[in-house]
Tab-separated table of C-alpha atoms in Angstrom:
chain	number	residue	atom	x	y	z
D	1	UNK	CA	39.992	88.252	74.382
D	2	UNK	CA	38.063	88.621	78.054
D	3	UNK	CA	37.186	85.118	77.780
D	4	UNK	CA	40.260	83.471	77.468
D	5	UNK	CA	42.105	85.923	80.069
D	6	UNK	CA	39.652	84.309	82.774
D	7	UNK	CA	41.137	80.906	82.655
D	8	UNK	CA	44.858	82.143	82.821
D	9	UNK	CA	43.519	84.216	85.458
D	10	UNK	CA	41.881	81.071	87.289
D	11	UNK	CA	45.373	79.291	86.619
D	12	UNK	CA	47.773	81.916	88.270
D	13	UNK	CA	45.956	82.356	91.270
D	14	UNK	CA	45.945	78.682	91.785
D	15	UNK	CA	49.598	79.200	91.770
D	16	UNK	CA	49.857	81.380	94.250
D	17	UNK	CA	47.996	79.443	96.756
D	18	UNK	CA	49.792	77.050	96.145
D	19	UNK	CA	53.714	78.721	96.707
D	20	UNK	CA	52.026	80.269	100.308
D	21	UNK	CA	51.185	77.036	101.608
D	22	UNK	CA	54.545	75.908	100.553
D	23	UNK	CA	56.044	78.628	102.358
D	24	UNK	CA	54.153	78.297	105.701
D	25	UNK	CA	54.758	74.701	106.068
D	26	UNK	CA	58.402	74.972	105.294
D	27	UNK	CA	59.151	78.289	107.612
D	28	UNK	CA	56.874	76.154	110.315
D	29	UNK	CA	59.621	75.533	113.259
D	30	UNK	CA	60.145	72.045	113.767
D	31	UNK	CA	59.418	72.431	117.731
D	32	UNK	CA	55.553	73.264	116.565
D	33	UNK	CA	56.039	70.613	114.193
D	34	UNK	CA	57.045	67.885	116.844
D	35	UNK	CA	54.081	69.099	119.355
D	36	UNK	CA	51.844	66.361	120.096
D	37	UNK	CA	48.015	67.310	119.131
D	38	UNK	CA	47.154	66.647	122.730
D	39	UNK	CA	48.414	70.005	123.873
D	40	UNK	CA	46.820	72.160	121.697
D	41	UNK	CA	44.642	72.159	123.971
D	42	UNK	CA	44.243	72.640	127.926
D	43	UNK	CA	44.937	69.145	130.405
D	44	UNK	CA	42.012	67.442	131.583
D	45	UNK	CA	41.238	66.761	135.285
D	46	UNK	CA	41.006	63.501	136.816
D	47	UNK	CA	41.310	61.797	139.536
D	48	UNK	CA	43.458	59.243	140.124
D	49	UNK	CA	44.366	56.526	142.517
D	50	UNK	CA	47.439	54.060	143.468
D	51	UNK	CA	48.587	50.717	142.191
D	52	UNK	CA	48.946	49.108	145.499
D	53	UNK	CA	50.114	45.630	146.775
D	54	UNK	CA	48.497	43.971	149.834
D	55	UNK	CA	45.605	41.313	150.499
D	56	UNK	CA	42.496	41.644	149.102
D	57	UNK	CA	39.227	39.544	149.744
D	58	UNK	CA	37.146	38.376	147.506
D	59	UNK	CA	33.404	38.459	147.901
D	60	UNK	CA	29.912	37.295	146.856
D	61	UNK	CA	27.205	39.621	146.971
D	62	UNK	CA	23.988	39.047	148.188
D	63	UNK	CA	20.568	40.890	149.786
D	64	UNK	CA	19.432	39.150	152.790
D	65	UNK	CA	16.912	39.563	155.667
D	66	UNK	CA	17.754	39.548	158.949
D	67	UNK	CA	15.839	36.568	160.896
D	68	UNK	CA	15.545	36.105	164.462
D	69	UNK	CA	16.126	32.500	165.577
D	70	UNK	CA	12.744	32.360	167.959
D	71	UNK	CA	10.212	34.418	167.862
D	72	UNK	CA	7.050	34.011	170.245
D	73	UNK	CA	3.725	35.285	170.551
D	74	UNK	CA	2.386	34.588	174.393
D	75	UNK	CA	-0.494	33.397	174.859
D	76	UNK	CA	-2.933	32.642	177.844
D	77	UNK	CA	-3.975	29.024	178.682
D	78	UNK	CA	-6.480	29.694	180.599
D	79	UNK	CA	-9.524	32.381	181.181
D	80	UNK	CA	-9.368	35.350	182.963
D	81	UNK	CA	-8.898	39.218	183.713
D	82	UNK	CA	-5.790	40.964	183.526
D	83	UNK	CA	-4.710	42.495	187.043
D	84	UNK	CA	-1.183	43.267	186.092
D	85	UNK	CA	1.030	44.056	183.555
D	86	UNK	CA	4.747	43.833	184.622
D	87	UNK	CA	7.107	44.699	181.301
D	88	UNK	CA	7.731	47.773	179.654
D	89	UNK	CA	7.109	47.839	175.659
D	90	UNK	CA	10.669	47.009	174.355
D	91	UNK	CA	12.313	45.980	177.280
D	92	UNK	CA	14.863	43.080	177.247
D	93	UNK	CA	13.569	40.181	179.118
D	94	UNK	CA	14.883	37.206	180.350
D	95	UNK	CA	13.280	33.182	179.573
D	96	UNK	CA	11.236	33.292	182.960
D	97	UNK	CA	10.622	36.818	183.231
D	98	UNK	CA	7.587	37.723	184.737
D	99	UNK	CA	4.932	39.749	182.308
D	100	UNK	CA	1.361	39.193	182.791
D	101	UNK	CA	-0.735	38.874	185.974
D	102	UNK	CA	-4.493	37.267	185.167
D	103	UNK	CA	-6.918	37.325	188.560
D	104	UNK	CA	-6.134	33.815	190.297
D	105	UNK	CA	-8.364	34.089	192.942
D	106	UNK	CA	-10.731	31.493	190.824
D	107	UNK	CA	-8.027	29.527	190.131
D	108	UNK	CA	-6.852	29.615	194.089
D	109	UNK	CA	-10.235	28.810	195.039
D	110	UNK	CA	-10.264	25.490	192.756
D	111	UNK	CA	-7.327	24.241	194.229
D	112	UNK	CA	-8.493	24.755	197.899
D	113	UNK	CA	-11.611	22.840	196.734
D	114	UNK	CA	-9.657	20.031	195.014
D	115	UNK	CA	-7.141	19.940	198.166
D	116	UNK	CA	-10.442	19.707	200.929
D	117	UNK	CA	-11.369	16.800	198.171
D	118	UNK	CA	-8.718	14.672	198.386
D	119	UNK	CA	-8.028	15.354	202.472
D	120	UNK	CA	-11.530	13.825	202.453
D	121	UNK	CA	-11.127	10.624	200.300
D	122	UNK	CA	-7.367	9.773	201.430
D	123	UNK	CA	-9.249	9.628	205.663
D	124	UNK	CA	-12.004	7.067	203.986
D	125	UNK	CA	-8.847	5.323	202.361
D	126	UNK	CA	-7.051	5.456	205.535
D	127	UNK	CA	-10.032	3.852	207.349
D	128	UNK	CA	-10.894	1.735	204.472
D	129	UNK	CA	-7.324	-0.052	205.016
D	130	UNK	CA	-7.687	-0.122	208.708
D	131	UNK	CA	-10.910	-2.037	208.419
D	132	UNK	CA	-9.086	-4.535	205.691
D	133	UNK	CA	-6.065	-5.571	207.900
D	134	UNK	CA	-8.945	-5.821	210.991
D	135	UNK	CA	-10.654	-8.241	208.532
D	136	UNK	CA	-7.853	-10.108	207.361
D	137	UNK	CA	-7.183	-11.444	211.093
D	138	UNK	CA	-10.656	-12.210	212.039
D	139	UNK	CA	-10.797	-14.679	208.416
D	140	UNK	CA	-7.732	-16.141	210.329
D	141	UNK	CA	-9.499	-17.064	213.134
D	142	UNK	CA	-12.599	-18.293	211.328
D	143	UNK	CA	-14.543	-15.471	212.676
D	144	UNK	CA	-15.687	-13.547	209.281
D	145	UNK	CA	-16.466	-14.885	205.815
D	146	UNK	CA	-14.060	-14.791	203.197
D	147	UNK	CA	-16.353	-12.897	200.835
D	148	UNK	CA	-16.452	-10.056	203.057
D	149	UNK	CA	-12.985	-9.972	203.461
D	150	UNK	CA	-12.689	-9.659	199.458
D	151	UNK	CA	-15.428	-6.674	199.481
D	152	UNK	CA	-13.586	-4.444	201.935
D	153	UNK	CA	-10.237	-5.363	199.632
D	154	UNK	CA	-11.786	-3.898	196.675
D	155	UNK	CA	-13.393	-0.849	198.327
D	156	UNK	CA	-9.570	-0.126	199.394
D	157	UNK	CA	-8.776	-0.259	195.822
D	158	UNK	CA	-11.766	1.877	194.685
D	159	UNK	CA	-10.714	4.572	197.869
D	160	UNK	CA	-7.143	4.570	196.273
D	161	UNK	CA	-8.510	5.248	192.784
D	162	UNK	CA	-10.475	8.342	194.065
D	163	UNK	CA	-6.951	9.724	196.172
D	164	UNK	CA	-5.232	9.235	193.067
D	165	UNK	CA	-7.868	11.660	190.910
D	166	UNK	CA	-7.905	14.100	193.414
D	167	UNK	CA	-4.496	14.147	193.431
D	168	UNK	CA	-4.131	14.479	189.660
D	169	UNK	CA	-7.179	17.397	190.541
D	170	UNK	CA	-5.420	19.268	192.805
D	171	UNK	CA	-2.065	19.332	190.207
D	172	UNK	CA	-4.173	20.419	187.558
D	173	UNK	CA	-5.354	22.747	189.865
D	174	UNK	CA	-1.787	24.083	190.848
D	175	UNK	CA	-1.189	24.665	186.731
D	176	UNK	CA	-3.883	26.355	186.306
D	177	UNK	CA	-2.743	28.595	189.141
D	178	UNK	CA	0.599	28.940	187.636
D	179	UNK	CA	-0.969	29.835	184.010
D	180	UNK	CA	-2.696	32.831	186.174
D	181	UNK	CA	0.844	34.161	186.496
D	182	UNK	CA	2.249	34.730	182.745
D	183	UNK	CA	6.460	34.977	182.159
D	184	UNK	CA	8.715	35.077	179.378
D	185	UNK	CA	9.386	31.577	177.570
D	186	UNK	CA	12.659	32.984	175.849
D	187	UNK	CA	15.050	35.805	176.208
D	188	UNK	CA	14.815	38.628	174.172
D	189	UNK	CA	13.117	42.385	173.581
D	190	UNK	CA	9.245	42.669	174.028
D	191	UNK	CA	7.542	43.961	171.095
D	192	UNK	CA	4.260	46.458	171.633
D	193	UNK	CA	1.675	45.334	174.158
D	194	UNK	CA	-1.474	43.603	172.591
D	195	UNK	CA	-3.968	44.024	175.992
D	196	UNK	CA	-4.194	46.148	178.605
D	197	UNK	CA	-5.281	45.710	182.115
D	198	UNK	CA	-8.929	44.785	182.607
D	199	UNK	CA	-9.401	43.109	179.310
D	200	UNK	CA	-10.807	39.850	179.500
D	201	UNK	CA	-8.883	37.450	178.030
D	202	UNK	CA	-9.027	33.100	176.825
D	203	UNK	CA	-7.140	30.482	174.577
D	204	UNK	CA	-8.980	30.933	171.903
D	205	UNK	CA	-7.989	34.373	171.507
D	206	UNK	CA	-6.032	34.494	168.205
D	207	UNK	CA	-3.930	37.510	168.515
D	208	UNK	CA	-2.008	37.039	171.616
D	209	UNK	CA	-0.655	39.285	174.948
D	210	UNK	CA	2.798	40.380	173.443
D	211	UNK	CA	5.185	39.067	171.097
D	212	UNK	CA	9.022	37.949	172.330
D	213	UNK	CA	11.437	38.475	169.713
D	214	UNK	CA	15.097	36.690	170.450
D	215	UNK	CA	17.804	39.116	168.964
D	216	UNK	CA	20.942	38.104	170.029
D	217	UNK	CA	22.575	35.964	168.749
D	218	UNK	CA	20.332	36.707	165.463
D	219	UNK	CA	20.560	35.227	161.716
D	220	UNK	CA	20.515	36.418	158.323
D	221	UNK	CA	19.091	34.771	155.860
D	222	UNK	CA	20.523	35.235	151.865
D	223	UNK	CA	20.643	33.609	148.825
D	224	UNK	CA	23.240	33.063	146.306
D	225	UNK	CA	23.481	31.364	142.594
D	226	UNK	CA	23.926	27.822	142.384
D	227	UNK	CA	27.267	28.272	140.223
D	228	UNK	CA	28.420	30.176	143.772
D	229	UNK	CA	28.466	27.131	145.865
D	230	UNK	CA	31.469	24.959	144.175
D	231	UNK	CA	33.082	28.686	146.134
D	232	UNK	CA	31.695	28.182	149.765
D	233	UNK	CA	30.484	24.949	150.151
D	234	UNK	CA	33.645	22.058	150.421
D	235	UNK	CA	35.037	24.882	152.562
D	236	UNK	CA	32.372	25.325	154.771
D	237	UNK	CA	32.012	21.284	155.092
D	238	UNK	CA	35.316	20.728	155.813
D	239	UNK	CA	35.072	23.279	158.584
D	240	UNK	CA	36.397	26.343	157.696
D	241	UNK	CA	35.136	29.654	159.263
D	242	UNK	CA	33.616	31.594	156.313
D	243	UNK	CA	33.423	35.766	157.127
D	244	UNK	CA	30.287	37.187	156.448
D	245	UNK	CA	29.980	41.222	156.433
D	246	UNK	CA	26.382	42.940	156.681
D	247	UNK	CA	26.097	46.179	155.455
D	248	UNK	CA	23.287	48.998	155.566
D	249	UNK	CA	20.374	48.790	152.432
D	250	UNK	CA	21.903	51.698	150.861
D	251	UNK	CA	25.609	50.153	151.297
D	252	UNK	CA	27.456	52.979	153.354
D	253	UNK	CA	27.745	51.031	156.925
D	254	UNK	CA	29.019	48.342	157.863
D	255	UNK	CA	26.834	46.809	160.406
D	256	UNK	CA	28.283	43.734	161.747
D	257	UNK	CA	30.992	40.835	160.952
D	258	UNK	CA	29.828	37.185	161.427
D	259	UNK	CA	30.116	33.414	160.303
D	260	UNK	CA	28.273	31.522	157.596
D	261	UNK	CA	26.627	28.823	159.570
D	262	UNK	CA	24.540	26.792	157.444
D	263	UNK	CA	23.188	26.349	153.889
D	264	UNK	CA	20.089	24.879	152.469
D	265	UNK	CA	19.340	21.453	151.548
D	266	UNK	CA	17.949	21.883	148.146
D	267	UNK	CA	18.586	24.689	145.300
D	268	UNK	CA	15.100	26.863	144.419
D	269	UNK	CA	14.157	25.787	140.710
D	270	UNK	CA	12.205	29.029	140.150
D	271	UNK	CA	15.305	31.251	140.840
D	272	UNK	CA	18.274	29.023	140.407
D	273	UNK	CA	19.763	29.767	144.021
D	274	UNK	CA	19.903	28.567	147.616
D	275	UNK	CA	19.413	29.830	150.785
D	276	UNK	CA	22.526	30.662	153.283
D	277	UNK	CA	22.022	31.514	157.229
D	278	UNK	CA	25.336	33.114	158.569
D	279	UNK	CA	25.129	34.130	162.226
D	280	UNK	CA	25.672	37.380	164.350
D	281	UNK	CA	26.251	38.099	168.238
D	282	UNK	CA	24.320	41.214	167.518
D	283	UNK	CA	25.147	42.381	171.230
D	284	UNK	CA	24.820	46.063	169.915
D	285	UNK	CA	21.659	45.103	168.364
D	286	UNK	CA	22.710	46.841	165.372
D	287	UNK	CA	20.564	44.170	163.327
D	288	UNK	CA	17.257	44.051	163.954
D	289	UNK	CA	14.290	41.800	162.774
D	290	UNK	CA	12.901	41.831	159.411
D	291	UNK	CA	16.147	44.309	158.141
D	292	UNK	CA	17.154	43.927	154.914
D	293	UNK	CA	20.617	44.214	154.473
D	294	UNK	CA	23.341	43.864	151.725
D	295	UNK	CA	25.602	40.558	152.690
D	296	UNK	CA	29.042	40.019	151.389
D	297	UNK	CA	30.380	36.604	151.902
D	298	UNK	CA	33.796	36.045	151.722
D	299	UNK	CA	35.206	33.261	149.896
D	300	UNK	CA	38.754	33.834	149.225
D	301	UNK	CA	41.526	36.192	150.075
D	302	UNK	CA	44.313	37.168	147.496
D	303	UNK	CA	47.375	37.001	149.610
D	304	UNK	CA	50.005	40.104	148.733
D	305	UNK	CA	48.602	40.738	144.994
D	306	UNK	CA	48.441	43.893	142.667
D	307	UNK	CA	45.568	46.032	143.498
D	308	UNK	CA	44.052	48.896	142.103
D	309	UNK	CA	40.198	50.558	142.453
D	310	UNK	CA	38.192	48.669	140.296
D	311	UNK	CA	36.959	52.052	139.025
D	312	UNK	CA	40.189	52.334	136.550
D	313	UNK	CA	39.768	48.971	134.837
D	314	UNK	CA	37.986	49.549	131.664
D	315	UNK	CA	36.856	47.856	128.894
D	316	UNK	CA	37.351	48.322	124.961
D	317	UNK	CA	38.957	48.093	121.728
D	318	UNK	CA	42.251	47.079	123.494
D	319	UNK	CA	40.697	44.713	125.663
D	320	UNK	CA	41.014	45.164	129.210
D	321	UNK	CA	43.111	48.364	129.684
D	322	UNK	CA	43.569	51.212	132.213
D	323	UNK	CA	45.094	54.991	132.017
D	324	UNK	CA	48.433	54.920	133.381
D	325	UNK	CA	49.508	58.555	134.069
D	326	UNK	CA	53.263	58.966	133.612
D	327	UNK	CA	55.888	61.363	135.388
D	328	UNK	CA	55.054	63.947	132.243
D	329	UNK	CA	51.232	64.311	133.382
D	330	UNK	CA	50.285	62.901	130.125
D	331	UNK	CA	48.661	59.225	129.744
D	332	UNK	CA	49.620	56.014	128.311
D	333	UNK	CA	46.899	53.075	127.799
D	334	UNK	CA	47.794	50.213	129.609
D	335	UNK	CA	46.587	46.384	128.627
D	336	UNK	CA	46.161	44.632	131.873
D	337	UNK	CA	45.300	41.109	132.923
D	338	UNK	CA	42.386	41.198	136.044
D	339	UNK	CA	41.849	38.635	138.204
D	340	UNK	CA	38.812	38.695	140.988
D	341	UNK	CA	37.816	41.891	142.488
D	342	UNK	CA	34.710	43.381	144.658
D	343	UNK	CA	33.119	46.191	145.013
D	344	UNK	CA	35.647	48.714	145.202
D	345	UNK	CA	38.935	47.248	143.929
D	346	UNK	CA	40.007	44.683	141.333
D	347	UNK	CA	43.526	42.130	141.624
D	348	UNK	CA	45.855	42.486	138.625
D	349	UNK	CA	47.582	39.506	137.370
D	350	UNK	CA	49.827	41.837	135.053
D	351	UNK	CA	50.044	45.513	133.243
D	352	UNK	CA	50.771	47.409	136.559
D	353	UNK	CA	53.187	47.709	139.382
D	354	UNK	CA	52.663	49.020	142.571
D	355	UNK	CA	53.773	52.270	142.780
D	356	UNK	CA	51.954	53.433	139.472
D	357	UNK	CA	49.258	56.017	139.144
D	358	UNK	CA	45.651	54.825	137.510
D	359	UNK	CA	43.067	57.717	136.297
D	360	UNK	CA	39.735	56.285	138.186
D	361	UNK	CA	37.188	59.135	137.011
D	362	UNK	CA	37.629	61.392	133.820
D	363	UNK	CA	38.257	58.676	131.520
D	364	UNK	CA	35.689	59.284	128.793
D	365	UNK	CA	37.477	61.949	127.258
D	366	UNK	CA	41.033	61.167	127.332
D	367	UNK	CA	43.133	58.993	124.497
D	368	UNK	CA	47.073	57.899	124.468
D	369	UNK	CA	48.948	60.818	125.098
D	370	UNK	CA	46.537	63.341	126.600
D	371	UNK	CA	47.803	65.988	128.898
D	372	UNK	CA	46.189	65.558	132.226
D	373	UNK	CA	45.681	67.780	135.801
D	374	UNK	CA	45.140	65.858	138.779
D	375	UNK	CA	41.909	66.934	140.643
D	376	UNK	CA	43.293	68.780	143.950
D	377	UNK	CA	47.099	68.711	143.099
D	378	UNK	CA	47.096	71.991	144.067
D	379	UNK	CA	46.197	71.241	147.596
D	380	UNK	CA	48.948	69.686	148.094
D	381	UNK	CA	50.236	65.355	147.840
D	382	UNK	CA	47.360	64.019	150.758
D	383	UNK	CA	44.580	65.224	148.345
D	384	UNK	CA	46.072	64.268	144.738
D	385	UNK	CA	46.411	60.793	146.606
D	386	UNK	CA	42.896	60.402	147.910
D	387	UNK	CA	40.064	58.527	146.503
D	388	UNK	CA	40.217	55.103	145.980
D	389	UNK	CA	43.951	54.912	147.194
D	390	UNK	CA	44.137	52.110	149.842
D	391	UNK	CA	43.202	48.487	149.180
D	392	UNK	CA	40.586	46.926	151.315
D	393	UNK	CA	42.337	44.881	154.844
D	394	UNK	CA	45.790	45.422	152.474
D	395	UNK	CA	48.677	46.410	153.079
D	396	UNK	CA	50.626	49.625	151.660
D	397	UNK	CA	53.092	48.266	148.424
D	398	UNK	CA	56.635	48.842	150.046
C-alpha cells in the first residue's frame, strides 16, 4: 500500500505546481506584461553627439619629416687662426652676414707683395713700349736693323705677359683676403658653434665652423600609397592649391597650414608609395628641422553633407549601423550608408538627419530598445551636447 501511494503522491503535487503557475501568469497585470525587458533594469550612460550638416574635408594621412630647403655647413678656404667670432649660437642670420674672423695679416701681407710685383713689371712694360715706338721710327729712317726692332716687339709682349700674372696674383691675393673674413652664404638660424677662437683652422678640415640651417619658408617631406595619387595628382597638375595641415607627433596641435608643392617622379617598389613635399612659411618657426610630424592632405571637401563623429558608426550583423537615441531615452539601431570621413567625423549618404542624436561611447552594452542616461544631462543642455558635437570647418544643420 506505501508503494503505490508515492506515485499518486508524485502525481498531485505535480498538479499543484502546475494550477500556481497558472494563477500567477493569469493575475500578472498586463502593464508588467507589456514592459519591455530593457527596463528591468537601470539606463546605461553614454555619451552622445549631433547629426550635423555642414562641409567636411576629406583627408589622407600621412607621417612626414620636416626638411629644410638648404642647409650649409661653412667652411674655411683657406688656413689660418680664428681672431673673431661674430654670431651668437642660434641667432637668425642673414645670406652675407658676417660670422667668422681668421688672422689676415698673412693674407694682407701677400697682396702688398703681389701689388709691389706688378707696380714693378707694368714700369719695365711701360719702358719696354717706349723703347719699341723709339725703334719703330729709327727702322723708318734706316737707322736700326729690322731684327732689333722685332726683339724689343717681343720683349713688350713677354713684359705684358708678366703684368697680366701679377695682376691675376694680386686678385688671387684680394680672395684670399676676403676668405680671411667668413659670412653667411644663406639666411637662416645658426646651429651650435664647431671652433672657438684661437683654434687653428684649414680646408681640409672635415667638420666645419658652424652649420646654417634655412627655416623659413621650410618643407615637409611625406609619403602616401600609390592608389592615393589618382586623389591628388590631376588636381595638383592642373593647378589647383592642395591644403596641407601639420600636426604635432602625438596629434593634439595643429602646427601649421600649407600647400602641396611637388611630388616625386617615381613610386618606391619596396614600399609601394611616393614621396610628397608640401611647403610652409614657417614665420613662427613652429616647424623645425628633422620634426616628425603627422600630415593630413586634403583632397576633397564634401560641400553641405550629413555629418556625424565617426566614433558612432559601427560595424556588425546589420551592416553599417549607429544608435539613434529617441525622444523616450531609449535606442533604436539605425542602418546607415557612409561615405568618406577622417579622423574625427564620417559623411552619411543616408540613415540620419541632422538634428538626430548618435550614442558615440557606451555602445558595447546596449541593444534595440535599451533605456539610456546621457553622461552629464544633469549639468544641464551645453554638457549633454558636448563631445564630438561640431563638424570639422562645417557649418551648424539649420
Amino acid at each position: 500500500m506505501k508503494r503505490a501511494a508515492w506515485p499518486r503522491y508524485l502525481i498531485g503535487l505535480l498538479v499543484v505546481l502546475l494550477a500556481i503557475g497558472a494563477w500567477r501568469y493569469w493575475t500578472l497585470s498586463p502593464q508588467q506584461q507589456s514592459r519591455p525587458s530593457s527596463a528591468a533594469g537601470p539606463a546605461i550612460t553614454v555619451r552622445t553627439g549631433l547629426v550635423t550638416r555642414g562641409d567636411m574635408p576629406v583627408y589622407l594621412n600621412a607621417l612626414g619629416t620636416v626638411t629644410s630647403l638648404a642647409t650649409t655647413t661653412v667652411k674655411t678656404q683657406i688656413s689660418g687662426k680664428i681672431t673673431e667670432i661674430a654670431f651668437k649660437e642660434g641667432q637668425m642670420v642673414k645670406a652675407g652676414d658676417f660670422l667668422i674672423q681668421i688672422d689676415p695679416s698673412p693674407y694682407q701681407t701677400a697682396l702688398n707683395q703681389a701689388q709691389g710685383q706688378l707696380a714693378r713689371d707694368q714700369a719695365q712694360l711701360e719702358a719696354s713700349r717706349v723703347d719699341l715706338t723709339r725703334y719703330e721710327g729709327l727702322m723708318k729712317q734706316d737707322s736700326i736693323a729690322r731684327q732689333q726692332v722685332d726683339t724689343q716687339r717681343a720683349l713688350v709682349k713677354q713684359n705684358e705677359g708678366t703684368v697680366r700674372a701679377d695682376e691675376a696674383a694680386v686678385a688671387m691675393a684680394k680672395i684670399n683676403l676676403d676668405y680671411a673674413r667668413i659670412v653667411s652664404p644663406i639666411t637662416g638660424r645658426v646651429g651650435l658653434r664647431l671652433v672657438d677662437i684661437g683654434n687653428y683652422v684649414q680646408p681640409s678640415d672635415q667638420g666645419g665652423l658652424v652649420v646654417v640651417t634655412q627655416t623659413e619658408p621650410i618643407s615637409v617631406i611625406f609619403s602616401l600609397p600609390q592608389d592615393t595619387i589618382p586623389q591628388f595628382l590631376p588636381k595638383l597638375r592642373s593647378g589647383e592649391k592642395l591644403t596641407v595641415e601639420v600636426y604635432s607627433r602625438d596629434g593634439s596641435k595643429k602646427l601649421a597650414t600649407g600647400a602641396l608643392d611637388t611630388v616625386d617622379n617615381q613610386i618606391d617598389t619596396t614600399t609601394g608609395t611616393v614621396k610628397l613635399r608640401a611647403m610652409f612659411a614657417n614665420e613662427d618657426e613652429q616647424l623645425f628641422p628633422n620634426q616628425f610630424v603627422n600630415v593630413k592632405l586634403i583632397v576633397d571637401t564634401l560641400r553641405d553633407t550629413t555629418i556625424v563623429p565617426s566614433a558612432a558608426v559601427l560595424l556588425g550583423a546589420p551592416g553599417t549601423y549607429a544608435y539613434v537615441v529617441k525622444s523616450d531615452n531609449t535606442v533604436t539601431v539605425r542602418p546607415v550608408k557612409v561615405g568618406p570621413g577622417n579622423d574625427s567625423h564620417t559623411a552619411i549618404l543616408s540613415g540620419l538627419e541632422p538634428g538626430e542624436r548618435v550614442v558615440i561611447d557606451g555602445t558595447d552594452r546596449l541593444r534595440e530598445g535599451t533605456a539610456v542616461r546621457i553622461a552629464g544631462e544633469a549639468s544641464g543642455a551645453k554638457a549633454s551636447e558636448s563631445g564630438g558635437n561640431q563638424p570639422p570647418r562645417g557649418k551648424q544643420a539649420k
